[in-house]
Amino acid sequence: MTATAQPADVGAGASEFTAASIAALISAAPEPRPTLAKTFAAMMAREFRVLGRNAISTFTRAVLQPLLFVFVFSYVLPKIGGGMMVAGGTGAGGGSGPGLSSAGGGVTFATILVPGLMASMLLMQAIFGTTMPLVMEFSWQRTIEDRALAPVPIRVLAIQKILAGAIQSFIGACIVFPIVLLVHAAGQAPHVHVTNWVLLVAIMVFGATSASSLGLLLGTLVDPRKMQMLFAVILLPLTMLGCVYYPWSALGSIKWLQIASLVNPMVYMAEGLRAVLTPSMGHMPLWAVLLALVGGTVVFGSLATRTFRNRVVN
Amino acid sequence: MTTAVREPGTGETPETPLPGPDPEITAINTKNLKKTYKSPRGNVEAVRGIDLDVPRGEFFGLLGPNGAGKSTTIGMLTTLVAPTGGTALVAGRDVVADPVGVKRRIGVVTQNNTLDMQLTVAENLQFRSRFFGLSSREASRRAAQLIDAFGLGDRRKALAHALSGGQARRLLIARALVHKPDVLFLDEPTAGLDPQTRVNLWEILRVLHAEGQTVLLTTHHMEEAEQLCDRVAIVDHGRVLAEGGVDELKQGAGAATVVTVRFEEQVQPDFPERMGLTARPSVSSAEVDGDQVRVFSAEPDGLLGELVELGAREGLHVRDAAQLRPSLETVFLALTGREYRE
Ligand SMILES: Nc1ncnc2c1ncn2[C@@H]1O[C@H](COP(=O)(O)OP(=O)(O)OP(=O)(O)O)[C@@H](O)[C@H]1O
Ligand SMILES: [Mg+2]
């Protein structure tokens, strides 16, 4: 084809390139015309390419946890009679039970679980979608520098990460839906009744954005060497005490916990979904939920963009 | 010299280049550029006021030992490190006031391997092209071209984390070139590579230079700087010790051959004076460093033997001896009094 590189200095076989083609790279280089929108879109495309590559593990992760939960709580326990405690029985006294009786209103534990698990998935998938990759990118080789050198302000990169995480979080929560509807013992079907689809979508969207903003914030604050701490000290308490397994209103008898729970962003995700999915059950007022989720997105989002920038730029 | 620290994003309109050196002529200009890393465990003055002026088309080297502040300097010039003092213009844009303008115009090969590990070789190039505004079709074409030129054809579909050190380095350089950067920054591009691969990379860099690409390279290999650079700045402890053409530097700074003799015993500090070494016109300096005597001389012939003999008169026994011809190594030695260790 063309002249090869001067073999003088280069041992046989080592010259895997041609001088002419390297030279052509410079002269034939396209004129870059980056715009914010194009770069942003390319970054999102990159995110989904990676996601697609890990599709099987991503999907397994998104399906397995809710599936196991639903299987144990809506199928196994009711079958073996433990349902007495968690789902069917007298409820009111059972500490860990939801405190609701199926005798009167016919509220199964599955009904409580639908919004709870969806909310828990919103958070989990956001953490897996933003925090974990970010911690990887900041540690070791700092591969984040690759994206940081793209011709956009660093905060745009942060916003892109939040959006990508939110989409994963949204999809994760959607996956729970059919699982909870389908997997249960006879008579344990959840009573789901969507009164307002627009509200449902709004709550899912803001739940997802607040979760992934929180995810980004954690990702920029957590020391990569202390990742286990993230789970033990932050994720587990948020989920266990996030009104996933009981409605917030049922906490009336433990006033201090009911009030303390208000700082937990999970609570608003779970209660918001409860309000639009299973309105027959007691739930927080919708305006409070929306305010918290939108406010959470704004507050976590702006904090995270700042901490992100400080981590990227030394 | 101004030391004004600029706050990031002080609303400067990015479209108008700041008054200063003509960007048609000057690729990089820094004035008293400083960086102090602050941490609870104490502050590190990594860069203590560096002035650089690199014209377009030049191959410029920052040469210095570990911790000299090379990566920090590159970091500031590429907007990833915030300066704590001074100013820096790259391709006519201020790195603090207009980081996006700078990023559009530069290609960067960082010291660490920042390839996107979850993407393939081709995807690394395609996505980088798209970050710079190319359509997916253009991006694919550009990627194919780069893969060809850098001899990565058989690794096209390999994931980035599966590449060898040399392949990864080539891909990093290729990736920095997707958008025809005004300035190419290379932070120790050949570190950790075997000699063969290193020479191979040098060849690539020479071709790029011949095509008019402005390059700023850091290295701690004297030889690399001598091989590639039009001009070098020798940096140590965050300061530029000397700057100039490679030959110019060798001529200056004493332009001397360094003769070192190491004895079994400690040497008296006044040894060079007593032996009349410092009085010789050909000797620019002579010093004692523990058990060593080091003489910088323009006429080194026979000097080594003479030193051994003079030592013997004092009852000193030679352990080893060395003669370094004028090179960046001897320049570094003359400037710092320390031997250059890579
Ligand atoms: N992020 C950081 N925080 C604190 N100190 C830092 C940081 N990065 C670098 N330093 C310190 O700044 C000094 C200069 O480091 P720098 O990486 O710029 O040197 P270098 O010339 O690139 O060295 P090398 O040849 O080892 O790459 C060193 O003392 C280093 O420990
Ligand atoms: Mg370095």
XYZ file of C-alpha atoms and ligand atoms in Angstrom:
688
model
C 0.000 0.000 0.000
C 2.236 2.777 1.243
C 5.692 3.258 2.631
C 6.327 1.593 5.941
C 7.975 3.233 8.894
C 11.711 3.564 8.747
C 12.960 0.142 9.675
C 16.217 1.615 10.936
C 15.261 1.853 14.608
C 12.411 -0.541 14.527
C 13.087 -4.217 14.802
C 11.492 -6.607 12.357
C 7.829 -7.137 13.042
C 7.666 -4.378 15.597
C 6.551 -1.800 13.122
C 2.851 -2.518 13.144
C 1.919 0.842 11.775
C 2.746 2.759 8.678
C 4.238 6.205 8.748
C 2.017 7.256 5.897
C -1.154 6.150 7.610
C -0.183 7.912 10.815
C 0.524 11.027 8.815
C -2.805 10.700 7.060
C -4.530 10.633 10.430
C -3.472 14.159 11.057
C -4.268 15.539 7.643
C -7.514 13.589 7.228
C -8.826 14.271 10.705
C -12.442 15.365 10.730
C -13.210 18.811 12.073
C -14.836 18.259 15.456
C -18.060 20.148 16.074
C -19.112 19.028 19.508
C -22.280 20.398 21.000
C -23.588 19.804 24.460
C -26.467 17.749 23.106
C -24.304 15.542 20.891
C -21.773 14.845 23.610
C -24.505 14.157 26.142
C -26.246 11.776 23.764
C -22.977 9.988 23.043
C -22.346 9.560 26.740
C -25.794 8.089 27.251
C -25.238 5.785 24.300
C -21.993 4.653 25.892
C -23.832 3.947 29.125
C -26.376 1.749 27.397
C -23.731 -0.058 25.381
C -22.097 -1.078 28.638
C -25.440 -1.957 30.159
C -26.320 -4.061 27.148
C -22.996 -5.838 27.409
C -23.782 -6.736 31.008
C -27.448 -7.329 30.219
C -27.635 -10.792 31.694
C -26.090 -9.897 35.023
C -27.998 -6.625 35.180
C -31.258 -8.390 34.501
C -30.573 -11.205 36.925
C -29.797 -8.666 39.598
C -32.996 -6.793 38.858
C -35.158 -9.897 38.903
C -33.699 -12.128 41.538
C -34.086 -10.016 44.656
C -37.750 -9.124 44.176
C -38.487 -12.643 43.014
C -37.035 -14.173 46.173
C -38.806 -11.695 48.386
C -42.147 -12.220 46.813
C -41.637 -15.946 46.768
C -40.927 -16.081 50.492
C -43.464 -13.538 51.685
C -46.364 -14.116 49.315
C -45.966 -17.795 48.656
C -43.901 -19.717 51.181
C -45.029 -18.015 54.383
C -48.755 -18.026 53.618
C -48.459 -21.708 52.625
C -46.707 -22.861 55.758
C -48.979 -20.887 57.998
C -46.438 -18.276 58.915
C -48.772 -16.152 56.939
C -50.720 -15.957 60.117
C -48.121 -13.578 61.312
C -47.201 -11.658 58.249
C -50.192 -11.773 56.030
C -53.364 -13.394 57.126
C -53.815 -13.442 60.864
C -54.531 -11.016 63.585
C -51.698 -8.778 62.557
C -52.266 -6.040 65.043
C -50.061 -7.599 67.700
C -47.339 -9.009 65.442
C -44.297 -6.814 65.805
C -42.867 -7.437 62.401
C -46.233 -7.820 60.770
C -47.882 -5.062 58.875
C -50.519 -4.659 61.491
C -53.275 -5.091 59.003
C -55.839 -7.775 58.928
C -56.930 -9.579 55.841
C -60.087 -10.590 57.581
C -61.802 -7.281 57.218
C -60.444 -5.358 54.234
C -58.651 -8.282 52.626
C -55.248 -6.633 52.557
C -52.621 -9.250 51.821
C -48.983 -8.794 52.609
C -48.369 -8.821 48.869
C -50.382 -5.637 48.676
C -47.977 -4.001 51.036
C -45.013 -5.489 49.251
C -45.842 -4.242 45.751
C -45.040 -0.583 46.389
C -42.435 -1.445 49.006
C -40.420 -3.692 46.748
C -40.712 -1.316 43.818
C -39.341 1.453 45.996
C -36.573 -0.759 47.254
C -35.665 -1.593 43.663
C -35.643 2.090 42.747
C -32.943 2.618 45.327
C -30.990 -0.595 44.787
C -30.802 -0.241 41.027
C -29.814 3.399 41.346
C -26.990 2.420 43.669
C -25.886 -0.352 41.344
C -26.268 1.953 38.374
C -24.414 4.987 39.696
C -22.534 4.431 42.935
C -20.775 1.183 42.094
C -19.479 2.131 38.625
C -18.464 5.536 39.947
C -16.461 4.104 42.796
C -14.679 1.921 40.245
C -13.996 4.877 37.994
C -12.545 6.941 40.812
C -10.328 4.237 42.197
C -7.222 2.686 40.741
C -6.715 4.083 37.253
C -9.212 6.912 37.538
C -10.858 6.001 34.246
C -13.286 8.827 34.955
C -10.662 11.098 33.403
C -11.598 9.716 30.034
C -15.117 11.127 30.239
C -13.924 14.196 32.118
C -11.872 15.212 29.086
C -14.939 15.277 26.853
C -15.695 18.823 25.745
C -18.473 19.574 28.230
C -18.482 21.053 31.720
C -17.912 18.480 34.438
C -21.357 19.080 35.907
C -22.906 17.939 32.646
C -21.099 14.666 33.095
C -22.570 14.442 36.601
C -26.066 15.114 35.312
C -25.571 12.500 32.623
C -24.606 9.953 35.292
C -27.704 10.823 37.305
C -29.928 10.400 34.287
C -28.359 7.094 33.282
C -28.757 5.807 36.841
C -32.339 7.013 37.007
C -33.235 5.121 33.855
C -31.794 1.922 35.286
C -33.587 2.555 38.530
C -36.897 3.118 36.714
C -36.530 -0.063 34.697
C -35.580 -1.990 37.830
C -38.734 -0.896 39.577
C -40.880 -1.759 36.566
C -39.514 -5.286 36.559
C -40.855 -5.825 40.076
C -44.379 -5.112 39.001
C -45.211 -8.280 37.062
C -43.312 -10.406 39.549
C -45.349 -9.230 42.499
C -48.560 -9.535 40.562
C -47.904 -13.070 39.434
C -45.971 -14.839 42.177
C -48.129 -15.621 45.186
C -50.070 -18.390 46.857
C -53.757 -18.782 46.186
C -55.736 -16.007 47.784
C -52.648 -13.934 48.415
C -52.909 -11.773 45.289
C -52.087 -8.120 45.882
C -54.840 -5.611 45.425
C -53.376 -3.218 42.943
C -55.527 -0.496 41.571
C -53.895 2.271 39.597
C -56.072 5.314 39.864
C -53.845 7.759 38.055
C -51.184 6.643 35.620
C -49.696 10.097 35.273
C -49.131 10.279 38.999
C -47.690 6.775 39.023
C -45.184 7.703 36.330
C -44.358 10.981 38.060
C -43.631 9.216 41.317
C -41.546 6.570 39.606
C -39.603 9.217 37.690
C -38.861 11.427 40.672
C -38.263 8.399 42.852
C -35.690 7.247 40.303
C -34.013 10.634 39.930
C -33.800 11.208 43.666
C -32.426 7.698 44.158
C -29.752 8.072 41.500
C -28.829 11.576 42.703
C -28.327 10.038 46.116
C -26.385 7.254 44.427
C -24.052 9.722 42.751
C -23.584 11.612 45.986
C -22.652 8.404 47.801
C -20.357 7.389 44.956
C -18.390 10.603 45.258
C -18.216 10.475 49.046
C -17.546 6.821 49.752
C -13.971 5.685 50.014
C -13.594 2.815 47.526
C -11.903 0.732 50.202
C -14.955 1.022 52.416
C -17.613 -0.166 50.033
C -18.978 -2.782 52.448
C -19.678 0.055 54.863
C -21.974 1.567 52.286
C -24.155 -1.503 52.435
C -24.053 -2.083 56.157
C -24.372 1.488 57.326
C -26.458 3.134 54.630
C -28.298 0.788 52.313
C -29.474 -1.793 54.793
C -30.954 0.703 57.298
C -32.515 2.747 54.491
C -34.239 -0.330 53.101
C -35.176 -2.082 56.321
C -36.612 1.091 57.826
C -37.891 2.497 54.555
C -41.525 1.438 54.929
C -40.967 -1.365 52.477
C -42.555 -4.030 54.649
C -45.135 -1.878 56.411
C -46.960 1.312 55.565
C -45.799 4.474 57.253
C -49.206 5.063 58.803
C -48.919 1.739 60.640
C -46.005 3.236 62.578
C -48.451 5.342 64.542
C -47.868 3.091 67.519
C -44.091 3.745 67.425
C -44.226 7.487 67.177
C -40.490 8.123 67.416
C -39.773 5.735 64.558
C -42.539 7.273 62.497
C -40.926 10.673 62.878
C -37.364 9.428 62.477
C -38.377 7.681 59.269
C -39.119 11.021 57.673
C -35.419 11.572 56.965
C -35.277 8.349 54.968
C -35.762 9.025 51.254
C -36.939 5.432 50.767
C -40.040 6.180 52.797
C -41.301 8.690 50.255
C -40.702 6.353 47.357
C -42.581 3.542 49.075
C -45.406 5.746 50.325
C -45.784 7.508 46.985
C -46.147 4.213 45.193
C -48.511 3.015 47.875
C -50.671 6.048 47.264
C -51.000 5.420 43.541
C -50.846 1.630 43.403
C -52.698 0.456 46.482
C -54.739 3.472 47.494
C -56.980 1.344 49.681
C -54.164 1.272 52.203
C -53.179 4.135 54.450
C -50.467 6.298 52.954
C -48.809 9.678 53.232
C -50.424 12.586 51.459
C -49.297 12.744 47.844
C -48.210 16.358 47.951
C -45.762 15.558 50.742
C -44.368 12.636 48.785
C -43.930 14.611 45.579
C -42.393 17.511 47.428
C -39.899 15.187 49.095
C -38.991 13.356 45.886
C -38.594 16.487 43.783
C -36.818 18.238 46.629
C -34.593 15.196 47.141
C -33.665 15.201 43.473
C -32.757 18.866 43.580
C -30.864 18.737 46.856
C -29.014 15.453 46.292
C -28.493 16.372 42.650
C -26.877 19.723 43.308
C -24.792 18.376 46.170
C -23.693 15.445 44.025
C -22.708 17.609 41.048
C -20.544 19.632 43.387
C -18.880 16.698 45.130
C -18.470 15.016 41.756
C -16.671 18.028 40.339
C -14.417 18.185 43.380
C -13.515 14.549 42.976
C -12.825 14.839 39.252
C -10.858 18.084 39.366
C -8.101 17.873 41.937
C 4.703 38.417 37.553
C 1.036 38.132 38.427
C -0.105 35.527 40.882
C -3.779 36.201 40.562
C -5.766 33.095 41.301
C -8.870 32.884 39.255
C -12.004 31.457 40.666
C -13.444 28.766 38.446
C -16.306 29.846 36.249
C -16.212 33.567 36.909
C -18.511 34.120 34.005
C -15.854 35.037 31.459
C -17.355 34.805 28.001
C -15.614 31.758 26.586
C -15.953 32.832 22.963
C -13.397 35.620 23.103
C -9.887 34.339 23.681
C -8.207 36.235 26.465
C -5.666 38.853 25.533
C -2.243 37.331 25.568
C 0.077 35.464 23.282
C -1.191 34.952 19.762
C -2.789 31.486 19.656
C -1.713 31.196 16.013
C 1.867 31.128 17.246
C 1.695 29.993 20.856
C 0.243 26.626 21.815
C 0.935 26.720 25.531
C 1.736 29.654 27.744
C 1.942 29.583 31.502
C 2.879 32.307 33.941
C 3.936 31.438 37.440
C 1.678 28.403 37.395
C 1.337 26.841 40.827
C -0.364 23.964 42.512
C -0.472 23.143 46.177
C -2.442 20.041 47.100
C -4.163 20.631 50.384
C -4.917 17.764 52.679
C -5.443 17.289 56.394
C -2.109 15.491 56.488
C -0.295 18.567 55.230
C 0.050 20.511 52.041
C 2.137 19.431 49.089
C 3.628 22.146 46.923
C 3.668 20.083 43.761
C 4.281 22.941 41.324
C 5.894 26.127 42.582
C 5.620 28.613 39.752
C 6.295 27.371 36.246
C 6.616 29.541 33.155
C 6.312 27.765 29.856
C 6.057 29.032 26.339
C 5.535 26.399 23.700
C 5.060 27.527 20.105
C 2.788 25.639 17.753
C 4.362 22.673 16.044
C 6.963 22.165 18.718
C 7.727 18.898 20.446
C 8.282 20.010 24.011
C 9.476 17.844 26.875
C 9.023 18.127 30.603
C 11.808 16.099 32.049
C 12.152 15.298 35.705
C 12.377 12.569 38.323
C 9.449 11.030 40.232
C 7.385 13.584 42.055
C 8.866 16.528 40.152
C 5.394 17.820 39.359
C 5.123 16.746 35.724
C 1.712 15.108 35.951
C 0.399 17.953 38.055
C 1.516 20.421 35.394
C -0.130 18.381 32.639
C -3.195 18.070 34.849
C -3.473 21.847 35.093
C -2.931 22.317 31.370
C -5.648 19.758 30.616
C -8.153 21.200 33.139
C -8.195 18.158 35.428
C -6.194 19.867 38.153
C -7.212 23.302 39.411
C -4.226 25.673 39.648
C -3.732 27.445 42.966
C -1.798 30.282 41.369
C -0.711 31.806 38.086
C -2.264 31.461 34.672
C -2.182 28.979 31.833
C -3.342 29.353 28.254
C -3.666 26.332 26.024
C -4.546 26.858 22.360
C -5.368 30.429 23.305
C -7.892 29.499 26.008
C -7.538 29.992 29.712
C -7.660 26.635 31.481
C -9.635 28.047 34.397
C -11.973 30.456 32.637
C -12.715 28.260 29.634
C -12.017 24.601 30.402
C -14.453 23.388 27.759
C -12.725 25.499 25.115
C -9.429 23.930 26.137
C -10.820 20.393 26.169
C -12.145 20.811 22.631
C -8.658 21.581 21.408
C -6.483 19.076 23.191
C -5.761 15.374 23.122
C -4.547 13.792 26.329
C -2.765 10.566 27.098
C -2.790 10.307 30.868
C -0.099 8.496 32.807
C -2.569 5.916 34.070
C -4.515 3.702 31.728
C -7.837 5.505 31.446
C -9.255 3.392 28.644
C -12.915 2.601 29.023
C -12.379 -0.952 30.230
C -15.881 -2.176 29.495
C -15.699 -1.144 25.864
C -13.846 -2.744 22.993
C -10.913 -1.146 21.196
C -13.164 0.059 18.383
C -15.817 1.330 20.781
C -13.267 3.294 22.772
C -12.420 5.200 19.606
C -15.992 5.462 18.364
C -17.409 6.862 21.551
C -14.559 9.302 21.996
C -15.200 10.504 18.440
C -18.859 10.939 19.238
C -18.033 12.861 22.401
C -16.332 15.266 20.027
C -19.399 15.642 17.896
C -18.846 13.161 15.086
C -21.904 11.283 13.858
C -21.906 7.523 14.459
C -21.013 6.922 10.835
C -18.101 9.368 10.918
C -17.054 7.941 14.264
C -16.895 4.413 12.879
C -14.874 5.588 9.918
C -12.461 7.521 12.122
C -12.104 4.564 14.462
C -11.302 2.227 11.583
C -8.696 4.646 10.305
C -7.040 4.942 13.719
C -7.113 1.201 14.316
C -5.364 0.687 10.996
C -2.730 3.306 11.524
C -1.894 2.126 15.020
C -1.722 -1.525 14.083
C -4.574 -2.618 16.317
C -6.531 -4.389 13.575
C -6.450 -7.804 15.165
C -7.541 -6.409 18.535
C -10.456 -4.398 17.185
C -13.062 -6.355 19.095
C -11.019 -7.012 22.219
C -12.166 -5.406 25.432
C -9.817 -2.656 26.556
C -8.884 -4.449 29.751
C -7.570 -7.376 27.737
C -4.903 -5.340 25.950
C -1.188 -5.622 26.582
C 0.632 -2.583 27.956
C 1.948 -1.572 24.549
C -1.395 -2.052 22.826
C -3.171 -0.073 25.519
C -0.692 2.757 25.121
C -1.153 2.823 21.383
C -4.920 2.884 21.823
C -4.612 5.714 24.337
C -2.620 7.737 21.827
C -4.990 6.872 19.010
C -7.902 7.927 21.175
C -6.267 11.257 21.914
C -6.092 11.922 18.178
C -9.715 11.304 17.174
C -10.505 14.982 16.819
C -7.289 16.523 15.488
C -6.178 18.220 18.690
C -4.221 21.468 18.556
C -2.016 20.173 21.336
C -1.295 16.577 22.225
C -0.344 15.900 25.845
C 1.521 12.718 26.627
C 2.252 11.890 30.258
C 5.065 9.344 30.331
C 3.745 7.516 27.299
C 6.461 4.885 27.302
C 6.641 4.160 31.025
C 6.608 0.463 31.705
C 7.037 -0.562 28.087
C 9.740 -2.878 26.842
C 12.504 -1.234 24.767
C 11.141 -2.593 21.510
C 7.679 -1.184 22.061
C 9.171 2.074 23.257
C 11.179 2.560 20.076
C 8.075 1.701 18.129
C 6.113 4.397 19.923
C 8.875 6.925 19.407
C 8.555 6.275 15.711
C 4.851 7.076 15.823
C 5.506 10.253 17.780
C 8.163 11.356 15.304
C 5.743 10.994 12.437
C 3.110 12.979 14.309
C 5.656 15.697 14.966
C 6.733 15.733 11.351
C 3.095 16.327 10.436
C 3.130 19.476 12.531
C 1.436 18.150 15.637
C 2.257 20.188 18.735
C 3.229 17.802 21.519
C 3.943 18.232 25.194
C 5.498 15.106 26.593
C 6.660 14.284 30.073
C 9.223 11.678 30.751
C 11.802 10.713 33.251
C 13.932 9.134 30.589
C 16.719 11.443 29.539
C 17.156 9.425 26.408
C 13.540 9.796 25.438
C 13.725 13.553 25.739
C 16.913 13.630 23.702
C 15.380 11.424 21.043
C 12.120 13.272 20.578
C 12.077 16.805 21.873
C 12.925 20.071 20.164
C 13.076 21.681 23.535
C 12.955 20.481 27.119
C 12.378 21.964 30.512
C 14.106 20.135 33.310
C 11.849 20.175 36.340
C 12.528 19.163 39.900
C 10.537 19.831 43.053
C 7.954 21.788 41.110
C 10.372 24.223 39.495
C 11.968 24.561 36.093
C 15.709 24.244 36.585
C 16.708 24.795 32.997
C 15.011 25.120 29.689
C 16.162 25.075 26.117
C 17.032 22.978 23.127
C 18.571 19.646 24.001
C 21.922 20.612 22.448
C 21.760 24.063 23.934
C 21.292 22.600 27.404
C 24.182 20.255 26.918
C 26.388 23.138 25.816
C 25.294 25.334 28.676
C 25.306 24.332 32.325
C 29.044 23.768 32.239
C 28.827 21.656 29.103
C 30.970 19.331 31.003
C 31.787 15.699 31.092
C 31.294 14.461 34.605
C 34.012 12.282 36.044
C 33.076 10.544 39.256
C 35.355 8.443 41.385
C 34.030 6.581 44.373
C 36.427 5.516 47.083
C 36.250 2.952 49.831
C 36.819 5.720 52.359
C 35.163 9.067 53.087
C 36.770 11.953 51.222
C 37.824 15.202 52.886
C 35.560 18.059 51.683
C 38.533 20.216 50.709
C 40.042 17.479 48.530
C 39.396 19.239 45.171
C 40.952 22.490 46.341
C 44.009 20.911 47.919
C 44.657 18.965 44.747
C 44.333 22.117 42.663
C 41.424 20.735 40.693
C 39.166 23.754 41.083
C 41.899 26.087 39.861
C 42.016 24.505 36.409
C 40.322 26.549 33.671
C 38.795 23.426 32.093
C 37.078 22.435 35.313
C 33.780 24.175 35.872
C 33.225 22.652 39.267
C 34.385 19.883 41.535
C 32.633 18.541 44.560
C 32.825 15.930 47.263
C 29.809 13.907 48.219
C 30.648 11.506 51.053
C 32.860 8.878 49.501
C 32.704 10.373 45.995
C 34.545 13.043 44.113
C 32.793 14.538 41.128
C 34.539 16.786 38.628
C 32.804 18.668 35.800
C 35.342 19.263 33.072
C 35.407 20.375 29.460
C 38.660 18.441 28.960
C 38.073 15.100 30.586
C 40.954 13.246 28.901
C 43.100 11.543 31.474
C 41.198 13.124 34.335
C 39.873 9.851 35.650
C 43.298 8.312 36.009
C 44.567 11.469 37.590
C 41.812 11.447 40.216
C 42.590 7.854 41.105
C 46.232 8.781 41.530
C 45.461 11.865 43.622
C 43.244 9.734 45.797
C 45.959 7.161 46.275
C 48.255 9.901 47.557
C 45.685 10.522 50.315
C 45.515 6.825 51.028
C 42.132 6.416 49.340
C 41.213 3.177 47.601
C 39.077 3.286 44.514
C 35.801 1.375 44.607
C 34.471 2.399 41.213
C 34.623 5.189 38.712
C 32.482 6.586 35.941
C 32.677 9.121 33.185
C 29.468 10.671 31.879
C 29.659 12.470 28.562
C 27.631 15.693 28.279
C 23.973 14.746 28.243
C 20.791 15.741 29.921
C 21.955 13.501 32.699
C 25.054 15.571 33.337
C 22.973 18.729 33.042
C 20.667 17.432 35.742
C 23.640 16.529 37.868
C 25.168 19.952 37.445
C 21.865 21.642 38.248
C 20.862 19.670 41.282
C 24.032 18.072 42.572
C 22.025 14.866 42.583
C 22.457 11.974 40.312
C 19.539 11.442 38.025
C 17.705 8.302 38.968
C 14.919 7.131 36.759
N -3.916 14.282 44.263
C -2.834 14.569 44.988
N -2.947 14.888 46.294
C -1.874 15.188 47.028
N -0.611 15.196 46.569
C -0.417 14.879 45.281
C -1.517 14.547 44.422
N -1.025 14.270 43.200
C 0.313 14.423 43.288
N 0.682 14.790 44.523
C 2.052 15.075 44.985
O 2.558 16.133 44.195
C 3.907 15.909 43.871
C 4.078 15.924 42.373
O 3.412 14.821 41.833
P 3.298 14.563 40.286
O 2.427 13.363 40.101
O 2.903 15.796 39.599
O 4.804 14.197 39.898
P 5.382 13.559 38.576
O 6.497 14.419 38.149
O 4.314 13.307 37.588
O 5.971 12.175 39.116
P 6.026 10.734 38.403
O 7.233 10.722 37.556
O 6.152 9.811 39.554
O 4.767 10.546 37.651
C 4.293 14.587 44.511
O 4.932 14.884 45.720
C 2.975 13.909 44.759
O 3.049 13.111 45.902
Mg 3.566 11.699 36.696
